[in-house]
């Protein structure tokens, strides 16, 4: 489940010194995941989520509110800043670096637009970042 992945990500960021690329091909059932500052009572119909048995989770990183399910591919990078010294540990440089990192895996229409990954004008992914003194998660 997605909650387990989020706990693993946080543990690897905070308690492990390695660089990681985690890929999860889907999650059991739908879930709503909110960023650290997300407000469930604003962004989620909590009564309907409970009635439909849709898990609502607040993650430790930033980012928007998303619905994930068995068709969602989740990719997480956890990096030491020293491993990628050319990337300033701030949101925009990290997004630019990940665009370069991922572009060989996608068609030419792939790009970063603001805080999202797009094919042309169609958004297909976003990001949730946590940046600490010497490490970052994206």
N, CA, C and O atoms as a MOPAC input file, in Angstrom:
PM7 MOZYME 1SCF
protein

 N      0.81300 1    -1.21100 1     0.00000 1
 C      0.00000 1     0.00000 1     0.00000 1
 C      0.85200 1     1.27000 1     0.00000 1
 O      2.01600 1     1.24900 1     0.40000 1
 N      0.26600 1     2.35200 1    -0.44600 1
 C      0.99100 1     3.61200 1    -0.58000 1
 C      1.51500 1     4.11300 1     0.76300 1
 O      2.60200 1     4.68700 1     0.82000 1
 N      0.76900 1     3.90800 1     1.83600 1
 C      1.23300 1     4.38200 1     3.13900 1
 C      2.55800 1     3.71700 1     3.52400 1
 O      3.43100 1     4.36200 1     4.10500 1
 N      2.70600 1     2.43900 1     3.20500 1
 C      3.96600 1     1.73200 1     3.49400 1
 C      5.11100 1     2.35000 1     2.68900 1
 O      6.20400 1     2.55400 1     3.21800 1
 N      4.86100 1     2.64700 1     1.41600 1
 C      5.91300 1     3.25800 1     0.60600 1
 C      6.32100 1     4.60200 1     1.17900 1
 O      7.51100 1     4.90800 1     1.25400 1
 N      5.35800 1     5.40100 1     1.58100 1
 C      5.68000 1     6.71600 1     2.14700 1
 C      6.51500 1     6.58700 1     3.42200 1
 O      7.42300 1     7.38500 1     3.65100 1
 N      6.21200 1     5.59100 1     4.24700 1
 C      7.01500 1     5.37600 1     5.46400 1
 C      8.43400 1     4.95200 1     5.10500 1
 O      9.39100 1     5.39200 1     5.74200 1
 N      8.57900 1     4.10300 1     4.09000 1
 C      9.90900 1     3.66700 1     3.65000 1
 C     10.69400 1     4.85400 1     3.10300 1
 O     11.87500 1     5.01400 1     3.41100 1
 N     10.04700 1     5.68300 1     2.29800 1
 C     10.71600 1     6.86100 1     1.74900 1
 C     11.24000 1     7.76600 1     2.86100 1
 O     12.38800 1     8.20800 1     2.82500 1
 N     10.39500 1     8.03500 1     3.83800 1
 C     10.82600 1     8.91700 1     4.92900 1
 C     11.97600 1     8.29200 1     5.71400 1
 O     12.92500 1     8.98800 1     6.07500 1
 N     11.90300 1     7.00000 1     5.97800 1
 C     12.98100 1     6.32600 1     6.70900 1
 C     14.29200 1     6.37800 1     5.92500 1
 O     15.34800 1     6.64000 1     6.50100 1
 N     14.23200 1     6.13200 1     4.61300 1
 C     15.44500 1     6.18300 1     3.80100 1
 C     16.02900 1     7.59600 1     3.75200 1
 O     17.24700 1     7.76900 1     3.79800 1
 N     15.17400 1     8.58800 1     3.66000 1
 C     15.65500 1     9.97100 1     3.63000 1
 C     16.33100 1    10.34300 1     4.93900 1
 O     17.39800 1    10.95600 1     4.93600 1
 N     15.71900 1     9.97700 1     6.05500 1
 C     16.17800 1    10.46200 1     7.36500 1
 C     17.21600 1     9.55600 1     8.03500 1
 O     18.04100 1    10.04000 1     8.81000 1
 N     17.18900 1     8.24600 1     7.74700 1
 C     18.02100 1     7.32000 1     8.52500 1
 C     19.00200 1     6.49900 1     7.69800 1
 O     19.68700 1     5.63400 1     8.24300 1
 N     19.08500 1     6.74900 1     6.40400 1
 C     19.99200 1     5.99700 1     5.55100 1
 C     20.82800 1     6.99900 1     4.76500 1
 O     20.34500 1     8.08400 1     4.44100 1
 N     22.05400 1     6.65900 1     4.46000 1
 C     22.94300 1     7.59200 1     3.77100 1
 C     23.00300 1     7.34900 1     2.26600 1
 O     23.67900 1     8.09100 1     1.55300 1
 N     22.31400 1     6.33200 1     1.77100 1
 C     22.40800 1     5.98800 1     0.36100 1
 C     21.57000 1     6.87200 1    -0.54200 1
 O     20.68700 1     7.60600 1    -0.09800 1
 N     21.88200 1     6.77400 1    -1.83000 1
 C     21.06000 1     7.38800 1    -2.86600 1
 C     20.12000 1     6.30800 1    -3.38500 1
 O     20.53800 1     5.17200 1    -3.60500 1
 N     18.87000 1     6.65600 1    -3.57700 1
 C     17.85700 1     5.66100 1    -3.91700 1
 C     16.97800 1     6.12600 1    -5.06800 1
 O     16.68800 1     7.31400 1    -5.21100 1
 N     16.56100 1     5.16600 1    -5.88200 1
 C     15.49700 1     5.37200 1    -6.86000 1
 C     14.48800 1     4.26400 1    -6.60200 1
 O     14.77400 1     3.09100 1    -6.84200 1
 N     13.32300 1     4.62700 1    -6.12000 1
 C     12.27000 1     3.66800 1    -5.80700 1
 C     11.18100 1     3.75600 1    -6.87600 1
 O     10.74700 1     4.84900 1    -7.24000 1
 N     10.74800 1     2.61600 1    -7.36700 1
 C      9.67200 1     2.59500 1    -8.35600 1
 C      8.62000 1     1.62200 1    -7.86600 1
 O      8.91900 1     0.47600 1    -7.52900 1
 N      7.37900 1     2.09700 1    -7.83000 1
 C      6.25600 1     1.28400 1    -7.37100 1
 C      5.21900 1     1.27600 1    -8.48500 1
 O      4.69800 1     2.32300 1    -8.86900 1
 N      4.92800 1     0.10500 1    -8.99300 1
 C      3.96000 1    -0.04900 1   -10.08100 1
 C      2.56900 1    -0.25100 1    -9.49700 1
 O      2.07200 1    -1.37500 1    -9.42200 1
 N      1.95500 1     0.83500 1    -9.08900 1
 C      0.59500 1     0.78300 1    -8.57700 1
 C      0.52500 1     0.54300 1    -7.08800 1
 O      1.51200 1     0.19100 1    -6.44100 1
 N     -0.66000 1     0.74100 1    -6.56600 1
 C     -0.91600 1     0.53900 1    -5.14700 1
 C     -2.27900 1    -0.12600 1    -5.00100 1
 O     -3.12900 1    -0.00300 1    -5.88300 1
 N     -2.48400 1    -0.81200 1    -3.92300 1
 C     -3.72900 1    -1.54400 1    -3.71000 1
 C     -4.87400 1    -0.55900 1    -3.50200 1
 O     -4.84500 1     0.25600 1    -2.57900 1
 N     -5.86400 1    -0.63900 1    -4.35200 1
 C     -7.04800 1     0.20400 1    -4.20100 1
 C     -6.74200 1     1.68100 1    -4.31800 1
 O     -5.58000 1     2.08000 1    -4.23700 1
 N     -7.75300 1     2.49300 1    -4.50600 1
 C     -7.50700 1     3.93500 1    -4.57000 1
 C     -7.20100 1     4.52000 1    -3.20000 1
 O     -7.68000 1     4.03600 1    -2.17500 1
 N     -6.40000 1     5.56100 1    -3.20800 1
 C     -6.09500 1     6.31500 1    -1.99000 1
 C     -5.91400 1     7.77500 1    -2.38500 1
 O     -5.51900 1     8.07900 1    -3.51000 1
 N     -6.20100 1     8.65800 1    -1.46700 1
 C     -5.98700 1    10.08200 1    -1.66100 1
 C     -4.79900 1    10.46600 1    -0.80000 1
 O     -4.78800 1    10.22600 1     0.40700 1
 N     -3.78900 1    11.07000 1    -1.43800 1
 C     -2.57000 1    11.44500 1    -0.73600 1
 C     -2.43000 1    12.96100 1    -0.78700 1
 O     -2.44100 1    13.56900 1    -1.85800 1
 N     -2.29900 1    13.55500 1     0.39100 1
 C     -2.14400 1    15.00400 1     0.51100 1
 C     -0.71700 1    15.33800 1     0.88900 1
 O     -0.05200 1    14.57700 1     1.59200 1
 N     -0.24600 1    16.49800 1     0.40900 1
 C      1.05400 1    17.00400 1     0.82500 1
 C      1.01900 1    17.43600 1     2.27800 1
 O     -0.04500 1    17.50200 1     2.89200 1
 N      2.17100 1    17.72600 1     2.81400 1
 C      2.32300 1    18.07800 1     4.22400 1
 C      1.37100 1    19.18300 1     4.66800 1
 O      0.81600 1    19.12000 1     5.76500 1
 N      1.18000 1    20.18300 1     3.83400 1
 C      0.31000 1    21.29100 1     4.23400 1
 C     -1.12200 1    21.13200 1     3.73000 1
 O     -1.94200 1    22.03200 1     3.90700 1
 N     -1.43000 1    19.99800 1     3.10700 1
 C     -2.77900 1    19.76000 1     2.59700 1
 C     -3.80400 1    19.65600 1     3.71700 1
 O     -3.53200 1    19.08900 1     4.77500 1
 N     -4.96800 1    20.20300 1     3.47300 1
 C     -6.04300 1    20.18000 1     4.47000 1
 C     -7.14300 1    19.24100 1     3.99600 1
 O     -7.86300 1    19.56400 1     3.05200 1
 N     -7.28400 1    18.08200 1     4.63700 1
 C     -8.29000 1    17.11300 1     4.18500 1
 C     -9.69300 1    17.70300 1     4.09600 1
 O    -10.42900 1    17.41100 1     3.15400 1
 N    -10.06600 1    18.52900 1     5.06600 1
 C    -11.42500 1    19.08000 1     5.06200 1
 C    -11.63700 1    20.08600 1     3.94000 1
 O    -12.78000 1    20.43900 1     3.64800 1
 N    -10.56100 1    20.56200 1     3.29800 1
 C    -10.67400 1    21.48900 1     2.17800 1
 C    -10.60500 1    20.74700 1     0.84300 1
 O    -11.36700 1    21.05100 1    -0.07500 1
 N     -9.70100 1    19.78100 1     0.73200 1
 C     -9.40900 1    19.13300 1    -0.53700 1
 C    -10.11100 1    17.79400 1    -0.73900 1
 O    -10.10700 1    17.26700 1    -1.85200 1
 N    -10.70800 1    17.23300 1     0.30200 1
 C    -11.27200 1    15.88400 1     0.21700 1
 C    -12.69100 1    15.88500 1     0.76300 1
 O    -12.97200 1    16.51100 1     1.78500 1
 N    -13.56400 1    15.19700 1     0.09000 1
 C    -14.89300 1    14.92900 1     0.63300 1
 C    -14.69900 1    13.74100 1     1.57900 1
 O    -14.83400 1    12.58600 1     1.17400 1
 N    -14.38400 1    14.03700 1     2.83600 1
 C    -14.00300 1    12.99900 1     3.80100 1
 C    -15.13000 1    12.00700 1     4.05700 1
 O    -14.87300 1    10.81400 1     4.22000 1
 N    -16.36000 1    12.47400 1     4.09500 1
 C    -17.48700 1    11.55000 1     4.30300 1
 C    -17.58900 1    10.55100 1     3.16200 1
 O    -17.77300 1     9.35700 1     3.39400 1
 N    -17.47000 1    11.03500 1     1.92800 1
 C    -17.54700 1    10.14200 1     0.77900 1
 C    -16.35100 1     9.18100 1     0.75200 1
 O    -16.51000 1     7.99600 1     0.45700 1
 N    -15.16300 1     9.69300 1     1.06000 1
 C    -13.97800 1     8.83300 1     1.08900 1
 C    -14.16300 1     7.70900 1     2.10500 1
 O    -13.82900 1     6.55900 1     1.82100 1
 N    -14.68700 1     8.02800 1     3.27700 1
 C    -14.92600 1     7.00700 1     4.30200 1
 C    -15.97800 1     6.00600 1     3.82900 1
 O    -15.81900 1     4.79600 1     3.99500 1
 N    -17.03800 1     6.51900 1     3.24800 1
 C    -18.10900 1     5.64700 1     2.76300 1
 C    -17.61300 1     4.70700 1     1.66100 1
 O    -18.00800 1     3.54100 1     1.61200 1
 N    -16.75200 1     5.21300 1     0.78200 1
 C    -16.21100 1     4.41500 1    -0.33300 1
 C    -14.97200 1     3.60500 1     0.08500 1
 O    -14.40000 1     2.86400 1    -0.71500 1
 N    -14.57000 1     3.76400 1     1.36100 1
 C    -13.38100 1     3.08000 1     1.89400 1
 C    -12.10600 1     3.45500 1     1.12400 1
 O    -11.26600 1     2.60700 1     0.82400 1
 N    -11.99300 1     4.74700 1     0.81900 1
 C    -10.79800 1     5.28800 1     0.17400 1
 C     -9.91500 1     5.87400 1     1.26500 1
 O    -10.31100 1     6.79400 1     1.98100 1
 N     -8.72800 1     5.33000 1     1.37600 1
 C     -7.78400 1     5.78800 1     2.39800 1
 C     -7.34200 1     7.22200 1     2.09500 1
 O     -7.06200 1     7.55500 1     0.94400 1
 N     -7.28000 1     8.05900 1     3.11400 1
 C     -6.79100 1     9.43700 1     2.99800 1
 C     -5.51700 1     9.52700 1     3.81900 1
 O     -5.51700 1     9.24900 1     5.01800 1
 N     -4.42500 1     9.92100 1     3.16000 1
 C     -3.10000 1     9.90200 1     3.77400 1
 C     -2.44800 1    11.26500 1     3.61600 1
 O     -2.52800 1    11.87400 1     2.54900 1
 N     -1.80900 1    11.74300 1     4.66400 1
 C     -0.99700 1    12.95600 1     4.57400 1
 C      0.46300 1    12.51600 1     4.59000 1
 O      0.90600 1    11.84500 1     5.52200 1
 N      1.20500 1    12.89500 1     3.55700 1
 C      2.61600 1    12.50600 1     3.47900 1
 C      3.49800 1    13.55000 1     4.16600 1
 O      3.05100 1    14.65800 1     4.46000 1
 N      4.74000 1    13.18400 1     4.41400 1
 C      5.67200 1    14.06300 1     5.11600 1
 C      6.29100 1    15.10600 1     4.19600 1
 O      6.89200 1    16.06800 1     4.67400 1
 N      6.15700 1    14.93300 1     2.89600 1
 C      6.75100 1    15.86700 1     1.93700 1
 C      5.70000 1    16.84400 1     1.42500 1
 O      4.51100 1    16.70500 1     1.71000 1
 N      6.15300 1    17.82000 1     0.67500 1
 C      5.23100 1    18.78100 1     0.08700 1
 C      4.50800 1    18.18000 1    -1.10500 1
 O      4.51700 1    16.96600 1    -1.31100 1
 N      3.89200 1    19.03600 1    -1.87400 1
 C      3.18800 1    18.58900 1    -3.06800 1
 C      1.69300 1    18.70700 1    -2.90000 1
 O      1.18500 1    18.96900 1    -1.81000 1
 N      1.00600 1    18.50900 1    -3.99500 1
 C     -0.43700 1    18.64900 1    -4.00100 1
 C     -1.15900 1    17.39400 1    -3.56400 1
 O     -0.55500 1    16.43800 1    -3.07800 1
 N     -2.45900 1    17.42100 1    -3.74900 1
 C     -3.31800 1    16.29000 1    -3.41600 1
 C     -3.52200 1    15.45800 1    -4.67100 1
 O     -3.86400 1    15.99000 1    -5.72700 1
 N     -3.31300 1    14.15200 1    -4.55400 1
 C     -3.43800 1    13.25500 1    -5.69900 1
 C     -4.22600 1    12.01300 1    -5.31100 1
 O     -4.28700 1    11.62500 1    -4.14500 1
 N     -4.82200 1    11.40800 1    -6.32000 1
 C     -5.46100 1    10.10400 1    -6.15600 1
 C     -4.53800 1     9.08900 1    -6.80700 1
 O     -4.13100 1     9.26200 1    -7.95600 1
 N     -4.20800 1     8.04200 1    -6.08700 1
 C     -3.37300 1     6.96800 1    -6.61600 1
 C     -4.16800 1     5.67100 1    -6.58700 1
 O     -5.06300 1     5.49800 1    -5.76000 1
 N     -3.82900 1     4.75400 1    -7.50800 1
 C     -4.49700 1     3.46300 1    -7.56200 1
 C     -3.58200 1     2.44500 1    -8.22500 1
 O     -2.38000 1     2.67900 1    -8.35300 1
 N     -4.14100 1     1.32200 1    -8.64400 1
 C     -3.32900 1     0.25300 1    -9.22500 1
 C     -2.70500 1     0.64800 1   -10.56500 1
 O     -1.78600 1    -0.02900 1   -11.02600 1
 N     -3.17400 1     1.71700 1   -11.19700 1
 C     -2.61700 1     2.17200 1   -12.47400 1
 C     -1.60700 1     3.29900 1   -12.31900 1
 O     -1.13400 1     3.84400 1   -13.31700 1
 N     -1.27200 1     3.65400 1   -11.09600 1
 C     -0.34400 1     4.75700 1   -10.83900 1
 C      1.07400 1     4.21500 1   -10.70000 1
 O      1.32000 1     3.28700 1    -9.92900 1
 N      1.99200 1     4.79200 1   -11.44300 1
 C      3.40900 1     4.45500 1   -11.28700 1
 C      4.04400 1     5.54800 1   -10.44200 1
 O      3.98700 1     6.72700 1   -10.78900 1
 N      4.64200 1     5.15100 1    -9.34700 1
 C      5.25900 1     6.08600 1    -8.41500 1
 C      6.77600 1     5.93900 1    -8.50300 1
 O      7.30800 1     4.84200 1    -8.33600 1
 N      7.46500 1     7.03600 1    -8.76100 1
 C      8.92700 1     7.02400 1    -8.82700 1
 C      9.45700 1     8.05400 1    -7.84200 1
 O      9.03500 1     9.21000 1    -7.85100 1
 N     10.37600 1     7.63200 1    -7.00000 1
 C     10.94100 1     8.50700 1    -5.97600 1
 C     12.46100 1     8.48300 1    -6.06800 1
 O     13.07200 1     7.41700 1    -6.14100 1
 N     13.05600 1     9.65500 1    -6.06300 1
 C     14.50700 1     9.78200 1    -5.98000 1
 C     14.85600 1    10.33800 1    -4.61500 1
 O     14.28100 1    11.33600 1    -4.18000 1
 N     15.79300 1     9.69800 1    -3.93900 1
 C     16.31700 1    10.18400 1    -2.66200 1
 C     17.82100 1    10.32800 1    -2.87200 1
 O     18.52400 1     9.34900 1    -3.12500 1
 N     18.30200 1    11.56500 1    -2.76300 1
 C     19.68000 1    11.83900 1    -3.15300 1
 C     20.43300 1    12.62800 1    -2.08500 1
 O     19.87000 1    13.47500 1    -1.39300 1
 N     21.71800 1    12.32200 1    -1.97700 1
 C     22.63500 1    13.16500 1    -1.20600 1
 C     23.02100 1    14.34100 1    -2.09200 1
 O     23.27100 1    14.16000 1    -3.28300 1
 N     23.07100 1    15.52400 1    -1.53500 1
 C     23.44000 1    16.69000 1    -2.34300 1
 C     24.84900 1    16.53200 1    -2.92500 1
 O     25.12000 1    17.03400 1    -4.01600 1
 N     25.74300 1    15.84500 1    -2.21800 1
 C     27.10400 1    15.63600 1    -2.73000 1
 C     27.13300 1    14.71100 1    -3.94200 1
 O     28.07200 1    14.76800 1    -4.73600 1
 N     26.12100 1    13.86200 1    -4.09600 1
 C     26.08300 1    12.93900 1    -5.23000 1
 C     25.75900 1    13.65600 1    -6.53600 1
 O     26.14100 1    13.20400 1    -7.61600 1
 N     25.05500 1    14.77300 1    -6.42600 1
 C     24.69400 1    15.56200 1    -7.60600 1
 C     25.01700 1    17.03600 1    -7.31700 1
 O     24.11000 1    17.85900 1    -7.19200 1
 N     26.31700 1    17.36500 1    -7.21200 1
 C     26.69800 1    18.72200 1    -6.80600 1
 C     26.26400 1    19.80400 1    -7.78900 1
 O     26.19800 1    20.97900 1    -7.43100 1
 N     25.96900 1    19.41100 1    -9.02400 1
 C     25.51800 1    20.38900 1   -10.01200 1
 C     24.06000 1    20.80300 1    -9.81700 1
 O     23.57200 1    21.70800 1   -10.49400 1
 N     23.35900 1    20.13400 1    -8.88100 1
 C     21.94900 1    20.43000 1    -8.63200 1
 C     21.81700 1    21.16200 1    -7.30100 1
 O     22.06000 1    20.58400 1    -6.24200 1
 N     21.43600 1    22.42300 1    -7.36000 1
 C     21.17900 1    23.16300 1    -6.12400 1
 C     19.94800 1    22.54800 1    -5.45300 1
 O     18.96000 1    22.24100 1    -6.12100 1
 N     20.01100 1    22.37500 1    -4.15400 1
 C     18.94000 1    21.69200 1    -3.41300 1
 C     17.76000 1    22.63900 1    -3.16000 1
 O     17.45000 1    22.99800 1    -2.02400 1
 N     17.12600 1    23.02200 1    -4.25400 1
 C     15.92700 1    23.86200 1    -4.23400 1
 C     14.94600 1    23.28800 1    -5.25700 1
 O     15.36600 1    22.61300 1    -6.19600 1
 N     13.66800 1    23.54000 1    -5.09400 1
 C     12.66800 1    22.89900 1    -5.96500 1
 C     12.89200 1    23.07300 1    -7.47200 1
 O     12.84100 1    22.08600 1    -8.20500 1
 N     13.13500 1    24.27500 1    -7.94900 1
 C     13.25200 1    24.48900 1    -9.39500 1
 C     14.46500 1    23.76900 1    -9.98900 1
 O     14.31200 1    23.09700 1   -11.00900 1
 N     15.67000 1    23.87700 1    -9.39800 1
 C     16.79800 1    23.12300 1    -9.95700 1
 C     16.59600 1    21.60000 1    -9.89900 1
 O     17.02700 1    20.88600 1   -10.80400 1
 N     15.95300 1    21.11100 1    -8.85700 1
 C     15.68000 1    19.67000 1    -8.78200 1
 C     14.72900 1    19.26500 1    -9.90200 1
 O     14.94600 1    18.24100 1   -10.55100 1
 N     13.67800 1    20.05100 1   -10.14100 1
 C     12.75100 1    19.74700 1   -11.24500 1
 C     13.48500 1    19.74500 1   -12.58500 1
 O     13.26600 1    18.85600 1   -13.40800 1
 N     14.35000 1    20.72900 1   -12.81000 1
 C     15.09700 1    20.80100 1   -14.06900 1
 C     15.99500 1    19.57000 1   -14.22800 1
 O     16.09100 1    19.00500 1   -15.31800 1
 N     16.64400 1    19.16300 1   -13.15000 1
 C     17.52200 1    17.99200 1   -13.21000 1
 C     16.72900 1    16.72300 1   -13.48500 1
 O     17.16700 1    15.87600 1   -14.26400 1
 N     15.56000 1    16.58100 1   -12.84800 1
 C     14.75900 1    15.38100 1   -13.09000 1
 C     14.20800 1    15.35800 1   -14.51400 1
 O     14.03400 1    14.28400 1   -15.09000 1
 N     13.93300 1    16.51600 1   -15.08100 1
 C     13.51000 1    16.55500 1   -16.48600 1
 C     14.59200 1    15.93600 1   -17.36200 1
 O     14.30800 1    15.11300 1   -18.23200 1
 N     15.82400 1    16.33900 1   -17.12100 1
 C     16.95900 1    15.79300 1   -17.86700 1
 C     17.13600 1    14.29700 1   -17.58100 1
 O     17.41000 1    13.51100 1   -18.48700 1
 N     16.97600 1    13.92000 1   -16.31900 1
 C     17.12300 1    12.52300 1   -15.88200 1
 C     16.12000 1    11.61000 1   -16.59300 1
 O     16.47500 1    10.51400 1   -17.02600 1
 N     14.86700 1    12.06400 1   -16.71100 1
 C     13.80400 1    11.22700 1   -17.25600 1
 C     13.63600 1    11.32200 1   -18.77400 1
 O     13.00700 1    10.44300 1   -19.36200 1
 N     14.16900 1    12.34600 1   -19.42400 1
 C     13.78900 1    12.59800 1   -20.80800 1
 C     14.13100 1    11.46800 1   -21.77800 1
 O     13.43500 1    11.30300 1   -22.78000 1
 N     15.16100 1    10.70000 1   -21.51700 1
 C     15.49100 1     9.60500 1   -22.43600 1
 C     14.47700 1     8.45800 1   -22.36300 1
 O     14.43400 1     7.60800 1   -23.25300 1
 N     13.66800 1     8.43500 1   -21.31000 1
 C     12.67100 1     7.36700 1   -21.15000 1
 C     11.32500 1     7.71500 1   -21.79000 1
 O     10.44000 1     6.86400 1   -21.87800 1
 N     11.17100 1     8.96600 1   -22.23600 1
 C      9.87700 1     9.43300 1   -22.71900 1
 C      9.97500 1    10.00000 1   -24.12900 1
 O     11.07200 1    10.26800 1   -24.61900 1
 N      8.83200 1    10.18300 1   -24.78300 1
 C      8.83000 1    10.77600 1   -26.13000 1
 C      9.28300 1    12.24000 1   -26.08500 1
 O      9.32400 1    12.85100 1   -25.01700 1
 N      9.62300 1    12.79700 1   -27.25800 1
 C     10.11100 1    14.18100 1   -27.30100 1
 C      9.14600 1    15.22300 1   -26.73000 1
 O      9.57600 1    16.31700 1   -26.36600 1
 N      7.86200 1    14.90700 1   -26.64700 1
 C      6.90200 1    15.87400 1   -26.10800 1
 C      6.98700 1    16.00600 1   -24.58900 1
 O      6.30900 1    16.85100 1   -24.00600 1
 N      7.81900 1    15.17400 1   -23.93700 1
 C      7.97600 1    15.23400 1   -22.47800 1
 C      8.72500 1    16.49200 1   -22.07600 1
 O      9.72000 1    16.86600 1   -22.69800 1
 N      8.22700 1    17.14700 1   -21.01100 1
 C      8.92800 1    18.29800 1   -20.44000 1
 C      8.37400 1    18.59000 1   -19.05000 1
 O      7.36300 1    18.02700 1   -18.63000 1
 N      9.06500 1    19.48500 1   -18.35200 1
 C      8.57800 1    20.00100 1   -17.07800 1
 C      7.91400 1    21.34000 1   -17.35700 1
 O      8.48100 1    22.19800 1   -18.03300 1
 N      6.72600 1    21.50700 1   -16.84000 1
 C      6.02400 1    22.79000 1   -16.92600 1
 C      5.61000 1    23.16200 1   -15.51300 1
 O      4.78600 1    22.48600 1   -14.89700 1
 N      6.18800 1    24.23800 1   -15.00700 1
 C      5.99000 1    24.66700 1   -13.62600 1
 C      6.39200 1    23.52600 1   -12.69100 1
 O      7.57200 1    23.18300 1   -12.62400 1
 N      5.43900 1    22.92800 1   -11.96600 1
 C      5.75200 1    21.83800 1   -11.03400 1
 C      5.26000 1    20.49000 1   -11.52600 1
 O      5.13100 1    19.55100 1   -10.74100 1
 N      4.98700 1    20.38700 1   -12.81400 1
 C      4.37900 1    19.17200 1   -13.35500 1
 C      5.19700 1    18.59400 1   -14.49700 1
 O      5.97200 1    19.29100 1   -15.15200 1
 N      4.99900 1    17.29700 1   -14.71600 1
 C      5.53600 1    16.62500 1   -15.87900 1
 C      4.41800 1    16.54400 1   -16.90600 1
 O      3.29000 1    16.18000 1   -16.57300 1
 N      4.73000 1    16.88700 1   -18.16500 1
 C      3.71400 1    16.91400 1   -19.20300 1
 C      4.22700 1    16.24000 1   -20.47000 1
 O      5.42900 1    16.16000 1   -20.72300 1
 N      3.26000 1    15.75500 1   -21.25900 1
 C      3.47400 1    15.37400 1   -22.65000 1
 C      2.73500 1    16.44100 1   -23.44900 1
 O      1.50500 1    16.42800 1   -23.49400 1
 N      3.45100 1    17.35700 1   -24.07600 1
 C      2.79600 1    18.47000 1   -24.74900 1
 C      2.07400 1    19.32000 1   -23.72400 1
 O      2.69800 1    19.89000 1   -22.82900 1
 N      0.74400 1    19.40600 1   -23.85600 1
 C     -0.05900 1    20.18300 1   -22.90900 1
 C     -0.74300 1    19.30800 1   -21.86100 1
 O     -1.44800 1    19.82600 1   -20.99400 1
 N     -0.54700 1    17.99800 1   -21.92600 1
 C     -1.25300 1    17.07900 1   -21.01700 1
 C     -0.38700 1    16.70700 1   -19.81700 1
 O      0.66700 1    16.08800 1   -19.96300 1
 N     -0.85000 1    17.09500 1   -18.62900 1
 C     -0.14600 1    16.73700 1   -17.40100 1
 C     -0.32200 1    15.24200 1   -17.14300 1
 O     -1.42500 1    14.70800 1   -17.25700 1
 N      0.77900 1    14.57400 1   -16.79200 1
 C      0.67300 1    13.17600 1   -16.40300 1
 C      1.32500 1    12.90000 1   -15.05200 1
 O      1.22200 1    11.78500 1   -14.54100 1
 N      1.98700 1    13.88100 1   -14.46700 1
 C      2.61200 1    13.65800 1   -13.17700 1
 C      2.98500 1    14.95700 1   -12.50600 1
 O      3.10900 1    16.00100 1   -13.14600 1
 N      3.16100 1    14.87000 1   -11.20900 1
 C      3.57000 1    16.01800 1   -10.42500 1
 C      4.77200 1    15.65200 1    -9.58900 1
 O      5.50900 1    14.72300 1    -9.92000 1
 N      4.97200 1    16.37700 1    -8.51000 1
 C      6.10600 1    16.06000 1    -7.65600 1
 C      5.78700 1    16.42200 1    -6.21800 1
 O      4.96700 1    17.29300 1    -5.93200 1
 N      6.45500 1    15.73300 1    -5.34200 1
 C      6.38000 1    16.00900 1    -3.91000 1
 C      7.82400 1    16.01200 1    -3.42200 1
 O      8.51800 1    15.00000 1    -3.53000 1
 N      8.27200 1    17.11900 1    -2.89700 1
 C      9.67000 1    17.22600 1    -2.50900 1
 C      9.82900 1    17.44900 1    -1.01700 1
 O      8.99600 1    18.07100 1    -0.35700 1
 N     10.93200 1    16.91900 1    -0.51200 1
 C     11.37300 1    17.20500 1     0.85200 1
 C     12.87100 1    17.45600 1     0.75000 1
 O     13.61700 1    16.60600 1     0.26500 1
 N     13.30400 1    18.61300 1     1.20400 1
 C     14.70600 1    18.99600 1     1.11000 1
 C     15.23800 1    19.23200 1     2.52000 1
 O     14.71600 1    20.05700 1     3.27000 1
 N     16.29200 1    18.48500 1     2.86400 1
 C     16.94100 1    18.65000 1     4.15900 1
 C     18.32400 1    19.25700 1     3.93000 1
 O     18.66700 1    19.61600 1     2.80300 1
 N     19.10800 1    19.37100 1     4.98300 1
 C     20.42700 1    20.01300 1     4.88200 1
 C     21.30400 1    19.35900 1     3.81600 1
 O     21.88400 1    20.05900 1     2.98600 1
 N     21.40900 1    18.03700 1     3.82400 1
 C     22.34300 1    17.34500 1     2.93400 1
 C     21.66900 1    16.36700 1     1.96900 1
 O     22.34700 1    15.66500 1     1.21900 1
 N     20.33900 1    16.32200 1     1.99100 1
 C     19.63900 1    15.32800 1     1.15700 1
 C     18.34900 1    15.90800 1     0.61800 1
 O     17.81400 1    16.88000 1     1.15200 1
 N     17.85800 1    15.29700 1    -0.44700 1
 C     16.53800 1    15.67300 1    -0.93600 1
 C     15.80800 1    14.45500 1    -1.48000 1
 O     16.40800 1    13.47200 1    -1.91500 1
 N     14.50500 1    14.56600 1    -1.43500 1
 C     13.59800 1    13.53300 1    -1.93500 1
 C     12.69800 1    14.19300 1    -2.95300 1
 O     12.17400 1    15.28400 1    -2.72700 1
 N     12.52600 1    13.52700 1    -4.06500 1
 C     11.66600 1    14.05000 1    -5.13000 1
 C     10.85400 1    12.90100 1    -5.69700 1
 O     10.05400 1    13.10200 1    -6.61100 1

